[in-house]
Coordinates of N, CA and C and ligand atoms in Angstrom, one line a residue:
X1 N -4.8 27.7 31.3 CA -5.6 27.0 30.2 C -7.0 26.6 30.8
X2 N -8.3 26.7 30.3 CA -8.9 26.5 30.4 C -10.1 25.6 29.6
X3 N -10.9 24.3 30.3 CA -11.2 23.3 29.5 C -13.2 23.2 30.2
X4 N -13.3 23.7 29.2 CA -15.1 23.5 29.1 C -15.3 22.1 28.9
X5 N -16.2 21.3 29.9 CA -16.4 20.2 30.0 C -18.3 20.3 30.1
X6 N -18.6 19.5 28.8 CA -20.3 19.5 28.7 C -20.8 18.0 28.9
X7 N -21.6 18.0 29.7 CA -22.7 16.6 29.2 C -23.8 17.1 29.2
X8 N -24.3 16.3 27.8 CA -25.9 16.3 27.1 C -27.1 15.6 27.9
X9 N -27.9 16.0 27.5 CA -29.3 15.7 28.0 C -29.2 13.9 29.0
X10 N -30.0 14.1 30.1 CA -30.2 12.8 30.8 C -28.8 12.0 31.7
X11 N -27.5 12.9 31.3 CA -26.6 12.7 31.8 C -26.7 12.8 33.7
X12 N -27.2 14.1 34.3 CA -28.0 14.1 35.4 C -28.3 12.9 36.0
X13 N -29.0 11.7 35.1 CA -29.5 10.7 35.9 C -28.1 9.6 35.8
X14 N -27.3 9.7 35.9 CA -26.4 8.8 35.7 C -25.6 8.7 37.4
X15 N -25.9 6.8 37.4 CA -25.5 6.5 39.1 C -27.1 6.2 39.5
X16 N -28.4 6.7 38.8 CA -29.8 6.6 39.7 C -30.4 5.7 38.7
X17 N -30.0 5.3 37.6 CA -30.9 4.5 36.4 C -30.2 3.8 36.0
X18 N -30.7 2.8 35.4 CA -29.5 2.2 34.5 C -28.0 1.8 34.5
X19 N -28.0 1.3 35.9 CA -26.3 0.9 36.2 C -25.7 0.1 35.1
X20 N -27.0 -1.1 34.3 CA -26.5 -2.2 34.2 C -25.7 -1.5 32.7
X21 N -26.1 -0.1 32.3 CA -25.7 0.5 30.9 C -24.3 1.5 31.4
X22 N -24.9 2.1 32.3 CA -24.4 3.4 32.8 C -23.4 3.2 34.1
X23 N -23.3 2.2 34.5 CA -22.5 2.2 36.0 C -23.7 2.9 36.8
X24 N -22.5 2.5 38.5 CA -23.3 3.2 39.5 C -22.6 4.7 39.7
X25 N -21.6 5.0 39.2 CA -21.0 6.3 39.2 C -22.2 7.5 39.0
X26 N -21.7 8.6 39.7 CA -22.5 10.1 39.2 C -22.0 10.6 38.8
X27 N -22.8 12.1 38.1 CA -22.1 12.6 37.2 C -21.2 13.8 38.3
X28 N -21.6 13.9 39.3 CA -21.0 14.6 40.8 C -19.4 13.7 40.8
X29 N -19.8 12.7 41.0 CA -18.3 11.9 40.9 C -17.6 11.7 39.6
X30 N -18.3 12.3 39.1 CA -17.3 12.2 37.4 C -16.4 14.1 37.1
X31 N -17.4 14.4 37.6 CA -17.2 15.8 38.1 C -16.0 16.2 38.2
X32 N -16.2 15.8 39.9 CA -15.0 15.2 40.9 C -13.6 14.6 40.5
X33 N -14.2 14.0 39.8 CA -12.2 13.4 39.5 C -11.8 13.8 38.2
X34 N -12.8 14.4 37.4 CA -12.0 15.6 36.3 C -11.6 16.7 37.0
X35 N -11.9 17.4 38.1 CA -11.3 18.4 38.4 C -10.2 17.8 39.8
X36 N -10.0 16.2 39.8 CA -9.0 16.5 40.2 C -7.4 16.1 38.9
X37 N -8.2 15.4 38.4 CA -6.7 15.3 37.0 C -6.7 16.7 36.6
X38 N -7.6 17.6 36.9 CA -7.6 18.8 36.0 C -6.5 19.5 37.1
X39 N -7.0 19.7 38.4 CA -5.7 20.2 39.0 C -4.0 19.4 39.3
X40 N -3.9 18.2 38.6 CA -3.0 17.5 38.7 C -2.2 18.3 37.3
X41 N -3.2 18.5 36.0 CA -2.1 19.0 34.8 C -2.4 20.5 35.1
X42 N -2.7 21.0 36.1 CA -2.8 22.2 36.3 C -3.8 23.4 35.2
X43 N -4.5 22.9 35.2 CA -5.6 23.4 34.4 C -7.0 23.5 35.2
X44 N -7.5 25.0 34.3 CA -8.8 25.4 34.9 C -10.0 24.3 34.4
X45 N -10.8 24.1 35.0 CA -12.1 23.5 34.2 C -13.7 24.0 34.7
X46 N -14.3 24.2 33.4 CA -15.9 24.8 33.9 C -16.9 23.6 33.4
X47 N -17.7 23.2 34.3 CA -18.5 22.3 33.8 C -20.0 22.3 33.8
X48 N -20.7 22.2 32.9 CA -21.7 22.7 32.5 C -23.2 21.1 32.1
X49 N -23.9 21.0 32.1 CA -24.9 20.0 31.7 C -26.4 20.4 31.7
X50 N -26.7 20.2 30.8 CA -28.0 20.7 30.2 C -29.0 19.5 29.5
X51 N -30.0 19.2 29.7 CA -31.0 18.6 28.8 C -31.8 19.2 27.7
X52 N -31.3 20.4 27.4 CA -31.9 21.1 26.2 C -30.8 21.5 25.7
X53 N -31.3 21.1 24.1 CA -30.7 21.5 23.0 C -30.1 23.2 22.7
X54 N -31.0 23.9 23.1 CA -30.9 25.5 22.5 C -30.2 25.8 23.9
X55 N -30.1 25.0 25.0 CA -29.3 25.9 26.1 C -27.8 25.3 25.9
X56 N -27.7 24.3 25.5 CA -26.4 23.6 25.0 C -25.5 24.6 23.9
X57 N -26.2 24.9 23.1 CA -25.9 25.8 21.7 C -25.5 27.2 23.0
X58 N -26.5 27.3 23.2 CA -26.2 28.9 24.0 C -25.0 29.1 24.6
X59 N -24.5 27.7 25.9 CA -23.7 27.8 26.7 C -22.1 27.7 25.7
X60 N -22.4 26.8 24.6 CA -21.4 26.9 23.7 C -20.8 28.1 22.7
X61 N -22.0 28.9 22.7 CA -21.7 30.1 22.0 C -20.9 31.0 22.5
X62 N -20.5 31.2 24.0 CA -19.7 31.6 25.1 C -18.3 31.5 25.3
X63 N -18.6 30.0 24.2 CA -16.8 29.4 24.8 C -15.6 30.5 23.9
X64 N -15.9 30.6 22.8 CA -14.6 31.8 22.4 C -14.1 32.9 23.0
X65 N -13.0 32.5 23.2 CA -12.2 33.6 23.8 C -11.8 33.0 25.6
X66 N -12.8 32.4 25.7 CA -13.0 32.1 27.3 C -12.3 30.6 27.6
X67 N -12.5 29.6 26.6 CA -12.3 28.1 26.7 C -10.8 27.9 25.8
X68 N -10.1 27.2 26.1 CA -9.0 26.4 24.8 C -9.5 24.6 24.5
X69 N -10.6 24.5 25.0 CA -10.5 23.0 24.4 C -12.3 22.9 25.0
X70 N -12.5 21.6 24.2 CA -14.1 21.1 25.2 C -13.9 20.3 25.1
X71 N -14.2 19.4 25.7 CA -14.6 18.4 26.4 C -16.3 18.0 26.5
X72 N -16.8 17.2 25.7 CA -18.4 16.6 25.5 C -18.7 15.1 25.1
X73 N -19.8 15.3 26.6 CA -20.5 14.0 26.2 C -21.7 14.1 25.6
X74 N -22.1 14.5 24.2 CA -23.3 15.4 23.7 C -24.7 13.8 24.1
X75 N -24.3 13.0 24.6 CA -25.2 11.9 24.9 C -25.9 11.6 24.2
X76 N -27.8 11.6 23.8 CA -28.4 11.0 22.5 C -28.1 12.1 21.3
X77 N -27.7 13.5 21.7 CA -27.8 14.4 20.8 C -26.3 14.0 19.6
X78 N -25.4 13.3 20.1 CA -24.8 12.9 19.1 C -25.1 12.0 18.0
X79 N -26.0 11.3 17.9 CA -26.7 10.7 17.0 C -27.7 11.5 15.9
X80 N -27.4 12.6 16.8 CA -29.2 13.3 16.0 C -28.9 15.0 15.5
X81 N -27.9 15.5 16.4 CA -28.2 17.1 16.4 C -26.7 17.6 15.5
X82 N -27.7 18.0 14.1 CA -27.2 19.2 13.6 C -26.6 20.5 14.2
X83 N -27.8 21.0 15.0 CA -27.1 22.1 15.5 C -26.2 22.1 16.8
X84 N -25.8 21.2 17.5 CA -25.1 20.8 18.5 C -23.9 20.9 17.8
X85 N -23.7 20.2 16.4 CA -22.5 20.1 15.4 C -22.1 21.8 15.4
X86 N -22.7 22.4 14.5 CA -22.9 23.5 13.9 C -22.1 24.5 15.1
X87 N -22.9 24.5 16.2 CA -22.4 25.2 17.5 C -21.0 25.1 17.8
X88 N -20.4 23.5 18.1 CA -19.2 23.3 18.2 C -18.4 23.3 17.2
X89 N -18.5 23.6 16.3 CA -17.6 23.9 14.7 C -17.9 25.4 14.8
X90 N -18.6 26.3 15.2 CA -18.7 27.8 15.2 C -17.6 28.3 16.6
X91 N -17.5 27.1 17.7 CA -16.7 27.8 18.8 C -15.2 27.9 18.0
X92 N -15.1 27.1 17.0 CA -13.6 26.9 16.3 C -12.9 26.9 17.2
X93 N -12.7 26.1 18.5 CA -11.8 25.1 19.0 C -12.1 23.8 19.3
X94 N -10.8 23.1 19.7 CA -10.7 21.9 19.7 C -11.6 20.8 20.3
X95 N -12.1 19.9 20.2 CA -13.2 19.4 21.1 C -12.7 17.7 20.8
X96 N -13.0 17.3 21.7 CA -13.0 15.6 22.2 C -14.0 15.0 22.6
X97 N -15.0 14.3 21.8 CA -16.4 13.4 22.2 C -15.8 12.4 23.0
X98 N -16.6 12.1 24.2 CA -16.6 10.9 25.0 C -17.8 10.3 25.4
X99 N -17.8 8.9 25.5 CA -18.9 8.3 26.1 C -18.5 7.4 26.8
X100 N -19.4 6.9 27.9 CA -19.4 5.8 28.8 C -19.0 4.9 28.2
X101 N -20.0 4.5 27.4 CA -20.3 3.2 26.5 C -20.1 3.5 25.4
X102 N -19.8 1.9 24.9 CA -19.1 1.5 23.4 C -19.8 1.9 23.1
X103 N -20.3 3.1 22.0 CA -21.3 3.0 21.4 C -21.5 2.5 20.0
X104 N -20.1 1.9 19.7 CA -20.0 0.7 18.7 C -20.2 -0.3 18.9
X105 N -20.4 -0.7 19.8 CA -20.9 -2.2 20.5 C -22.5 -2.2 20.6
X106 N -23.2 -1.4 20.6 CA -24.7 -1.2 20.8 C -25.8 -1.2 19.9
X107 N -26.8 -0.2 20.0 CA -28.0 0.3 18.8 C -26.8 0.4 17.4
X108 N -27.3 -0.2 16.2 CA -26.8 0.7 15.0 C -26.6 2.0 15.2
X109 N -27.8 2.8 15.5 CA -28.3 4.2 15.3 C -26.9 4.9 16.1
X110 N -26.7 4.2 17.2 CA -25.3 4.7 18.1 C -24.2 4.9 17.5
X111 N -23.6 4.0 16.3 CA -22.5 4.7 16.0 C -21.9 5.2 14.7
X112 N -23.6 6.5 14.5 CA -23.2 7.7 13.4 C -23.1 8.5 14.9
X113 N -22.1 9.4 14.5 CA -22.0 10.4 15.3 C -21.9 11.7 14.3
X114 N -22.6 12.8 15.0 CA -22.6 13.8 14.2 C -21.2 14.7 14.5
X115 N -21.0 14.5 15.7 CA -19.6 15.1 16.2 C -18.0 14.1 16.0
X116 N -18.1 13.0 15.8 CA -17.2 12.4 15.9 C -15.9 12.8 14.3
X117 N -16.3 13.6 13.6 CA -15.6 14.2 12.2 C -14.9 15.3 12.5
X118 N -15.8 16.4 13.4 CA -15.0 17.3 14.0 C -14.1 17.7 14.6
X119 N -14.3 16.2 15.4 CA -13.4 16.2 17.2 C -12.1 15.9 16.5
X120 N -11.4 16.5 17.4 CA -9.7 15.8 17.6 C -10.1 14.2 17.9
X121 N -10.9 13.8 18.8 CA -10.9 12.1 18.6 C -12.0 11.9 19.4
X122 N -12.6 10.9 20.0 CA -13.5 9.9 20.8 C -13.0 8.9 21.7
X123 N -13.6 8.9 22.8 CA -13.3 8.1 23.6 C -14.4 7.3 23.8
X124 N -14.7 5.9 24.0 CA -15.9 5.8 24.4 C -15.6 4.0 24.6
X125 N -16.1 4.0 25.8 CA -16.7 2.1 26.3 C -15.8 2.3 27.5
X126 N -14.9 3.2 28.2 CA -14.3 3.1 29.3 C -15.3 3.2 30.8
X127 N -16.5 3.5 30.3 CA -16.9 4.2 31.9 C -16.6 5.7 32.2
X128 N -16.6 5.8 33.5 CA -16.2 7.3 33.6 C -14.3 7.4 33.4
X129 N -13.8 6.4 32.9 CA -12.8 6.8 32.8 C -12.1 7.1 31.4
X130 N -13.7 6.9 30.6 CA -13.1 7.9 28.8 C -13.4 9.3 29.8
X131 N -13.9 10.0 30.2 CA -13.6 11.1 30.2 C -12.4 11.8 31.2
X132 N -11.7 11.0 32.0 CA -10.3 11.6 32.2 C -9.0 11.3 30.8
X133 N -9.6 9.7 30.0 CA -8.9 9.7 29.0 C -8.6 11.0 27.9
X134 N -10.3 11.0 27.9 CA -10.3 12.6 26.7 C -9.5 13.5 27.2
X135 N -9.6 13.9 28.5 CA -9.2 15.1 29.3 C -7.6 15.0 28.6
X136 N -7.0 14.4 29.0 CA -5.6 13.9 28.8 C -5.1 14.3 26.9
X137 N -6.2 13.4 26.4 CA -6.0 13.8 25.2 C -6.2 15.1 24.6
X138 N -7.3 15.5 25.1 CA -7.1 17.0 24.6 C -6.0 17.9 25.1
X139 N -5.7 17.3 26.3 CA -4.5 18.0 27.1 C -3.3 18.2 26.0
X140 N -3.1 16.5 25.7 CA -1.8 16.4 24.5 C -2.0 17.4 23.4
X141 N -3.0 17.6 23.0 CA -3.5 17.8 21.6 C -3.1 19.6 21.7
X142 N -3.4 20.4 23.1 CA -3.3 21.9 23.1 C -1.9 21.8 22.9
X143 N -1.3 21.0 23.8 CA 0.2 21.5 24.5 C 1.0 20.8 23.1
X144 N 0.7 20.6 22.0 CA 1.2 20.1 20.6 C 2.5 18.7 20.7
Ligands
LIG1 O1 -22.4 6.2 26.5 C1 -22.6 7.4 26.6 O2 -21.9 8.2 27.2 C2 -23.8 7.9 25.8 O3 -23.4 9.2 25.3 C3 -24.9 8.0 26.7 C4 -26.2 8.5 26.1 C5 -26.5 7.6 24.9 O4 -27.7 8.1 24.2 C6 -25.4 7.6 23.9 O5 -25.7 6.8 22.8 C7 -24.1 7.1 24.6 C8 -27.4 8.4 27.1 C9 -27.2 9.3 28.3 C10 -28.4 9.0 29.2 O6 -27.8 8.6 30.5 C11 -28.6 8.0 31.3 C12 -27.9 7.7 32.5 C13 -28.6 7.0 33.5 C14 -29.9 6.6 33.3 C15 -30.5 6.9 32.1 C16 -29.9 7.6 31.1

């Protein structure tokens, strides 16, 4: 099985800005300990991060045939991107949004999500540890 794991734009700087939002974690160490839960449930993972929109779309256009699940933190683009949506409703598989932060606890604007309808579910206000949560969950979610 294999699990496409994306983070959106600005993700990169996470660990160098913004601890008091973001932690001091990286996205190297977030990386890091998805691919080790990922070799604990014995599953492949490819991990990908982009700050453009149209390379996001691109890299997702790929996943059919190749991915059984994604894994995304589409970051500001969940508030805003149609075609981010559009893309991951075209891979027609399963996908699990995560975020650091509550983003129900924050900006208004934070919690429309444009992905949050499509996903199997959301994780979000754990730190880096919604995205081994998602991991898990989408894990449950393939294996039925
Ligand atoms: O909490 C999350 O994971 C977010 O997806 C992070 C996004 C934000 O726009 C979403 O509302 C919630 C921001 C990602 C930018 O990450 C940075 C990390 C360090 C320094 C600056 C930005």
């Amino acid at each position: 099985m294999e699990i496409w794991v994306i983070h959106g734009p600005n993700l990169n700087l996470l660990g160098t800005r913004e601890p008091e939002v973001y932690g001091s974690t990286t996205l190297a160490d977030i990386d890091a300990q998805l691919e080790a839960a990922a070799k604990e449930e014995g599953v492949e993972l490819s991990r990908f991060q982009s700050n453009h929109e149209g390379e996001l779309v691109e890299h997702l256009q790929g996943a059919p045939g190749r991915a059984d699940g994604i894994l995304i933190n589409p970051a500001g683009l969940t508030h805003t991107s149609v075609v981010l949506r559009d893309a991951l409703l075209a891979s027609g598989l399963p996908v699990v949004e995560v975020h650091l932060s509550n983003v129900h606890a924050r900006e208004e604007f934070r919690r429309t999500s444009l992905v949050a309808d499509i996903a199997v579910g959301q994780v979000a206000g754990f730190g880096p540890a919604s995205y081994l949560l998602g991991l898990r969950g989408l894990l449950a979610h393939l294996r039925g």
